[in-house]
Amino acid sequence: MARAKISLIGGGQIGGNLALLAAQKELGDIVIFDIPKAEGMVKGKALDLMQLKPHDGYDANISGTSDWKDLTDSDVFIITAGLPRKPGMDREDLLEINLGIITDVAKNIKKYSPNAFVIVVSNPLDAMVYAFYKVSQLKKNMVVGMAGALDSARFRAFIAMEVGCSVQDVTCMVLGGHGDTMVPITRVGTVGGVPIESLIEPDRLEEIVNRTRFAGGEIVKLFGNGSAFYAPAQSAIEMAESYLRDKKRIIPCASLCEGEFGINGYFIGVPSMIGKNGVEKILEFELRDDEKSSLDNTLEAVKKTVLETKL
Ligand code: APR
């Protein structure tokens, strides 16, 4: 069988790490795409990764380009094209610039690889994935946004740090938009099956929930220029891997809701099964009243940015 073709739109901080992780997992051959001005940079990253092969031993070809034709018939796209945040900016401040970029990317993906599975990472995520879907008119199950995978990983990391246990045994779920209104569902969080609500005092848990909500901003502030890239890259790779290997993992993703959780017509973070048909299922469950109102609140925030796309 031919290797899968994975195209990375944007070869910056996240894009470079996506290429490394996809190669190390042998998910397929990788093409890193960027604007003409950055073509040398992505060709250089690709060459560097080809030279890492003898150490890691992965069988994957990595190339860089600024020509859309080289992306023809890709199986998966991961889109990080756009500007990252600077200190003092929230994800919504990026809307205007990144909307222009995502529109162009959507048209090209539709033209060169209309059957691909597309993972959008560019911010503001909830609006960018919506815009991509509207412009590309790809099937709804083949378009998804990476947000909940990262937000849940951050929540899990903070819980493991608090309890002092292996992060492998921590399960947490963050739903809703990829912004400060996201909804960490503490009720379903567990450490080795033990509910986190019975292990951590409510006030302390609230602090951890808030740190999760602002975890991206915490890193933006530390960097001073740019936003997080290691954990975002790995979060998107897990989604791509679940699709390519038909793993049917349940990952919180920005999927198009059509009635699920009472939400209609918006991409928002919900537990999603990813397999060979893309987003194969959204796992709905009964929410408590306070969780429901938090989800309503995040939905309003998502609607507000989506409205600004005028799509
Ligand atoms: N097509 C392809 N690539 C583009 C385009 C375009 N039209 N416009 C910009 N790019 C490229 C830039 O040249 C740059 O190499 O996108 C890349 C973005 O990389 P970084 O600036 O390093 O940003 P990164 O940290 O990778 O984040 C990318 O993901 O999490 C989000 O908020 C983040 O929106 C940001 C995106």
Coordinates of C-alpha atoms and ligand atoms in Angstrom, one line a residue:
M1 CA 0.0 0.0 0.0
A2 CA 1.2 3.5 -0.8
R3 CA 2.2 5.6 2.2
A4 CA -0.3 8.3 3.3
K5 CA 0.5 11.9 2.2
I6 CA 0.4 14.4 5.0
S7 CA 0.5 18.1 4.1
L8 CA 1.3 20.7 6.7
I9 CA 0.0 24.2 5.8
G10 CA 2.4 26.5 7.6
G11 CA 5.9 25.4 8.5
G12 CA 6.5 27.6 11.5
Q13 CA 6.8 26.6 15.1
I14 CA 3.9 24.1 15.2
G15 CA 4.4 23.1 11.6
G16 CA 8.0 22.1 12.1
N17 CA 7.1 20.0 15.2
L18 CA 4.2 18.4 13.3
A19 CA 6.7 17.2 10.7
L20 CA 9.0 15.8 13.2
L21 CA 6.3 13.9 15.1
A22 CA 4.5 12.7 12.0
A23 CA 7.9 11.3 10.7
Q24 CA 8.8 9.7 14.0
K25 CA 5.4 8.0 14.1
E26 CA 5.8 7.0 10.4
L27 CA 2.3 8.3 9.6
G28 CA 3.3 8.8 6.0
D29 CA 5.3 11.1 3.7
I30 CA 5.2 14.7 4.7
V31 CA 5.0 17.9 2.6
I32 CA 5.6 21.2 4.5
F33 CA 4.0 24.1 2.7
D34 CA 4.5 27.8 3.4
I35 CA 4.3 31.1 1.5
P36 CA 7.0 31.8 -1.2
K37 CA 8.9 34.0 1.2
A38 CA 9.3 31.1 3.6
E39 CA 10.0 28.4 1.0
G40 CA 13.7 28.2 1.9
M41 CA 12.8 27.8 5.5
V42 CA 10.5 24.9 4.9
K43 CA 12.8 23.3 2.4
G44 CA 15.6 23.6 5.0
K45 CA 13.4 22.1 7.8
A46 CA 12.5 19.2 5.5
L47 CA 16.1 18.5 4.7
D48 CA 17.1 18.7 8.3
L49 CA 14.4 16.1 9.1
M50 CA 15.7 13.9 6.2
Q51 CA 19.1 14.0 7.9
L52 CA 17.6 13.0 11.2
K53 CA 16.4 9.7 9.6
P54 CA 19.6 7.7 10.1
H55 CA 19.3 8.3 13.9
D56 CA 15.6 7.7 14.3
G57 CA 15.3 5.2 11.4
Y58 CA 11.9 6.3 10.3
D59 CA 10.7 5.6 6.8
A60 CA 9.2 8.8 5.6
N61 CA 10.1 11.3 3.0
I62 CA 9.8 15.0 4.0
S63 CA 9.8 17.8 1.5
G64 CA 9.1 21.6 1.6
T65 CA 7.3 23.7 -1.0
S66 CA 5.3 26.8 -1.7
D67 CA 3.6 25.3 -4.7
W68 CA 0.0 24.0 -4.1
K69 CA 0.4 21.5 -6.9
D70 CA 2.8 19.5 -4.8
L71 CA 0.0 18.9 -2.3
T72 CA -2.3 17.2 -4.9
D73 CA -4.1 14.2 -3.5
S74 CA -3.0 14.6 0.1
D75 CA -4.7 12.3 2.7
V76 CA -4.5 14.7 5.6
F77 CA -3.9 18.4 6.0
I78 CA -3.0 20.1 9.2
I79 CA -3.4 23.9 9.0
T80 CA -1.3 26.2 11.2
A81 CA -0.9 28.9 8.6
G82 CA -1.4 32.3 10.1
L83 CA 0.0 34.5 12.8
P84 CA 0.4 33.4 16.4
R85 CA -0.5 35.6 19.4
K86 CA 1.7 38.2 21.0
P87 CA 1.4 39.2 24.6
G88 CA -1.8 41.2 25.4
M89 CA -3.6 39.7 22.3
D90 CA -6.3 37.2 22.7
R91 CA -7.0 34.6 20.0
E92 CA -9.9 36.7 18.6
D93 CA -7.4 39.5 17.8
L94 CA -6.0 37.3 15.0
L95 CA -9.3 37.0 13.3
E96 CA -9.0 39.4 10.4
I97 CA -5.6 38.4 9.2
N98 CA -6.0 34.6 9.7
L99 CA -9.5 34.7 8.0
G100 CA -7.9 35.9 4.8
I101 CA -5.3 33.1 5.0
I102 CA -7.8 30.3 5.8
T103 CA -10.0 31.4 3.0
D104 CA -7.2 31.0 0.5
V105 CA -6.1 27.7 2.0
A106 CA -9.7 26.3 1.9
K107 CA -10.0 27.1 -1.8
N108 CA -6.7 25.4 -2.6
I109 CA -7.5 22.3 -0.6
K110 CA -10.8 22.0 -2.3
K111 CA -9.1 22.3 -5.6
Y112 CA -6.2 19.9 -5.1
S113 CA -7.4 17.4 -2.5
P114 CA -11.1 17.5 -2.0
N115 CA -11.2 14.1 -0.2
A116 CA -8.7 14.9 2.5
F117 CA -9.2 14.9 6.3
V118 CA -8.5 18.4 7.5
I119 CA -7.4 19.4 10.9
V120 CA -7.5 23.2 11.6
V121 CA -5.2 24.6 14.2
S122 CA -5.0 28.3 13.3
N123 CA -6.6 30.7 15.8
P124 CA -9.1 31.9 16.6
L125 CA -9.8 28.2 16.2
D126 CA -13.6 28.0 16.5
A127 CA -14.0 30.7 13.8
M128 CA -11.2 29.4 11.6
V129 CA -12.6 25.9 11.4
Y130 CA -16.1 27.2 10.7
A131 CA -14.7 29.5 7.9
F132 CA -12.7 26.6 6.4
Y133 CA -15.8 24.4 6.3
K134 CA -18.0 27.1 4.7
V135 CA -15.4 28.1 2.1
S136 CA -14.1 24.6 1.2
Q137 CA -17.5 22.9 1.3
L138 CA -15.8 19.7 2.3
K139 CA -17.9 17.0 4.0
K140 CA -18.6 17.9 7.6
N141 CA -17.0 14.7 9.0
M142 CA -13.7 15.5 7.2
V143 CA -13.2 18.9 8.8
V144 CA -12.3 19.3 12.5
G145 CA -10.6 21.8 14.7
M146 CA -7.8 21.0 17.2
A147 CA -8.6 22.5 20.6
G148 CA -10.1 20.1 23.1
A149 CA -7.2 17.7 22.6
L150 CA -4.8 20.4 23.7
D151 CA -7.0 21.9 26.4
S152 CA -7.6 18.5 27.9
A153 CA -3.9 17.6 27.8
R154 CA -3.2 20.8 29.7
F155 CA -5.8 20.0 32.3
R156 CA -4.4 16.5 32.6
A157 CA -0.9 17.8 33.0
F158 CA -1.9 20.2 35.8
I159 CA -3.9 17.5 37.6
A160 CA -0.9 15.1 37.5
M161 CA 1.4 17.9 38.8
E162 CA -1.0 18.5 41.6
V163 CA -1.5 14.9 42.6
G164 CA 2.1 14.0 42.0
C165 CA 1.1 11.0 39.9
S166 CA 1.8 9.7 36.4
V167 CA -0.1 11.7 33.8
Q168 CA -0.9 8.4 32.1
D169 CA -3.5 7.7 34.8
V170 CA -5.2 11.0 34.5
T171 CA -8.3 11.4 32.4
C172 CA -9.9 14.8 31.9
M173 CA -12.3 16.4 29.4
V174 CA -12.5 20.0 28.3
L175 CA -15.4 20.9 26.1
G176 CA -16.6 24.1 24.4
G177 CA -14.7 26.9 22.6
H178 CA -10.9 27.2 22.5
G179 CA -10.9 30.4 24.5
D180 CA -11.2 31.6 28.1
T181 CA -14.8 30.3 28.2
M182 CA -13.8 26.7 27.6
V183 CA -15.5 24.2 29.9
P184 CA -13.3 21.7 31.9
I185 CA -15.8 19.0 33.1
T186 CA -14.3 18.3 36.5
R187 CA -17.1 15.8 37.3
V188 CA -15.7 13.3 34.8
G189 CA -12.0 13.8 35.6
T190 CA -10.3 10.8 37.2
V191 CA -6.9 9.7 38.5
G192 CA -6.7 6.0 38.0
G193 CA -10.5 5.8 38.1
V194 CA -10.8 7.9 41.3
P195 CA -12.8 11.1 40.8
I196 CA -10.6 14.2 40.9
E197 CA -13.4 16.0 42.8
S198 CA -12.8 13.6 45.7
L199 CA -9.0 14.0 45.6
I200 CA -8.6 17.8 45.3
E201 CA -10.3 20.5 47.4
P202 CA -12.9 22.5 45.5
D203 CA -11.0 25.8 45.8
R204 CA -7.8 24.3 44.6
L205 CA -9.6 22.5 41.8
E206 CA -11.1 25.8 40.7
E207 CA -7.6 27.3 40.6
I208 CA -6.5 24.4 38.3
V209 CA -9.5 24.9 36.1
N210 CA -8.7 28.6 35.7
R211 CA -5.0 27.8 35.0
T212 CA -6.2 25.4 32.2
R213 CA -8.5 28.1 30.8
F214 CA -5.6 30.6 30.5
A215 CA -2.8 28.0 29.9
G216 CA -2.2 29.2 26.3
G217 CA -1.9 32.8 27.5
E218 CA 0.5 31.8 30.3
I219 CA 2.9 30.5 27.6
V220 CA 2.4 33.5 25.3
K221 CA 3.4 35.8 28.2
L222 CA 6.5 33.7 29.0
F223 CA 7.6 33.6 25.3
G224 CA 7.1 37.3 24.7
N225 CA 6.8 36.5 21.0
G226 CA 4.7 33.6 19.7
S227 CA 2.6 30.9 21.3
A228 CA 2.9 27.3 22.4
F229 CA 4.0 24.7 19.9
Y230 CA 5.1 21.3 21.3
A231 CA 1.8 20.3 22.9
P232 CA -0.4 21.8 20.1
A233 CA 1.6 19.8 17.6
Q234 CA 1.3 16.5 19.5
S235 CA -2.4 17.1 20.0
A236 CA -3.0 17.5 16.2
I237 CA -0.8 14.4 15.5
E238 CA -3.0 12.3 17.8
M239 CA -6.0 13.3 15.8
A240 CA -4.3 12.6 12.4
E241 CA -3.0 9.2 13.7
S242 CA -6.5 8.2 14.8
Y243 CA -7.8 8.9 11.3
L244 CA -4.9 7.3 9.4
R245 CA -4.8 4.2 11.5
D246 CA -8.6 4.0 12.1
K247 CA -8.0 4.0 15.8
K248 CA -11.5 5.4 16.6
R249 CA -10.0 7.3 19.6
I250 CA -12.4 9.6 21.5
I251 CA -10.8 13.0 21.5
P252 CA -12.4 16.3 22.4
C253 CA -12.4 18.2 19.0
A254 CA -14.1 21.1 17.5
S255 CA -16.7 19.1 15.4
L256 CA -19.7 20.4 13.6
C257 CA -22.7 20.0 16.0
E258 CA -26.1 19.5 14.4
G259 CA -28.3 19.1 17.5
E260 CA -25.7 17.5 19.8
F261 CA -25.6 19.1 23.2
G262 CA -28.4 21.4 21.9
I263 CA -25.9 23.1 19.6
N264 CA -26.8 23.6 16.0
G265 CA -24.5 24.7 13.1
Y266 CA -21.3 25.5 15.0
F267 CA -18.0 23.8 15.4
I268 CA -17.4 23.4 19.1
G269 CA -15.3 21.1 21.4
V270 CA -17.2 17.9 22.0
P271 CA -16.1 14.3 22.5
S272 CA -15.5 13.0 19.0
M273 CA -14.7 9.5 17.6
I274 CA -12.0 9.8 14.9
G275 CA -11.6 6.9 12.5
K276 CA -11.1 6.2 8.8
N277 CA -14.3 8.2 8.0
G278 CA -13.1 11.3 9.9
V279 CA -15.3 12.4 12.7
E280 CA -17.5 9.3 12.9
K281 CA -19.5 10.1 16.0
I282 CA -20.0 12.7 18.6
L283 CA -20.5 11.1 22.0
E284 CA -23.3 13.0 23.7
F285 CA -24.0 12.7 27.4
E286 CA -26.3 14.4 30.0
L287 CA -24.8 17.6 31.4
R288 CA -25.4 19.0 34.9
D289 CA -27.2 22.4 35.0
D290 CA -24.0 24.3 35.8
E291 CA -22.1 22.5 33.0
K292 CA -25.0 23.2 30.6
S293 CA -24.9 26.9 31.5
S294 CA -21.1 27.0 31.0
L295 CA -21.5 25.4 27.6
D296 CA -24.2 28.0 26.7
N297 CA -21.7 30.7 27.8
T298 CA -18.9 29.3 25.6
L299 CA -21.3 28.9 22.7
E300 CA -22.2 32.6 22.9
A301 CA -18.4 33.4 22.7
V302 CA -18.0 31.1 19.7
K303 CA -21.1 32.6 18.0
K304 CA -19.6 36.0 18.4
T305 CA -16.3 35.3 16.6
V306 CA -18.1 33.2 14.0
L307 CA -20.4 36.1 13.3
E308 CA -17.3 38.3 12.6
T309 CA -16.3 36.0 9.7
K310 CA -19.5 37.1 7.9
L311 CA -19.8 33.6 6.4
Ligands
APR1 N1 -0.1 29.8 3.6 C1 0.8 29.0 4.2 N2 1.5 29.4 5.3 C2 1.3 30.6 5.7 C3 0.4 31.5 5.1 C4 -0.3 31.1 4.0 N3 -1.2 31.9 3.4 N4 0.4 32.7 5.8 C5 1.3 32.5 6.8 N5 1.9 31.3 6.8 C6 2.9 30.7 7.6 C7 3.9 31.6 8.1 O1 4.9 32.0 7.1 C8 4.6 30.8 9.2 O2 5.7 30.0 8.8 O3 2.3 30.1 8.8 C9 3.4 29.9 9.7 C10 3.0 30.1 11.1 O4 4.0 29.8 11.9 P1 4.4 30.5 13.3 O5 4.3 32.0 13.0 O6 5.6 30.0 13.8 O7 3.1 30.2 14.2 P2 2.8 28.9 15.1 O8 3.3 29.1 16.4 O9 3.2 27.7 14.3 O10 1.2 29.0 15.2 C11 0.4 28.9 14.0 O11 -1.5 28.0 15.2 O12 -2.0 27.8 17.4 C12 -2.2 28.6 16.3 O13 -2.4 30.8 17.2 C13 -1.6 29.9 16.5 O14 -2.7 30.9 14.6 C14 -1.4 30.4 15.1 C15 -1.1 29.1 14.3

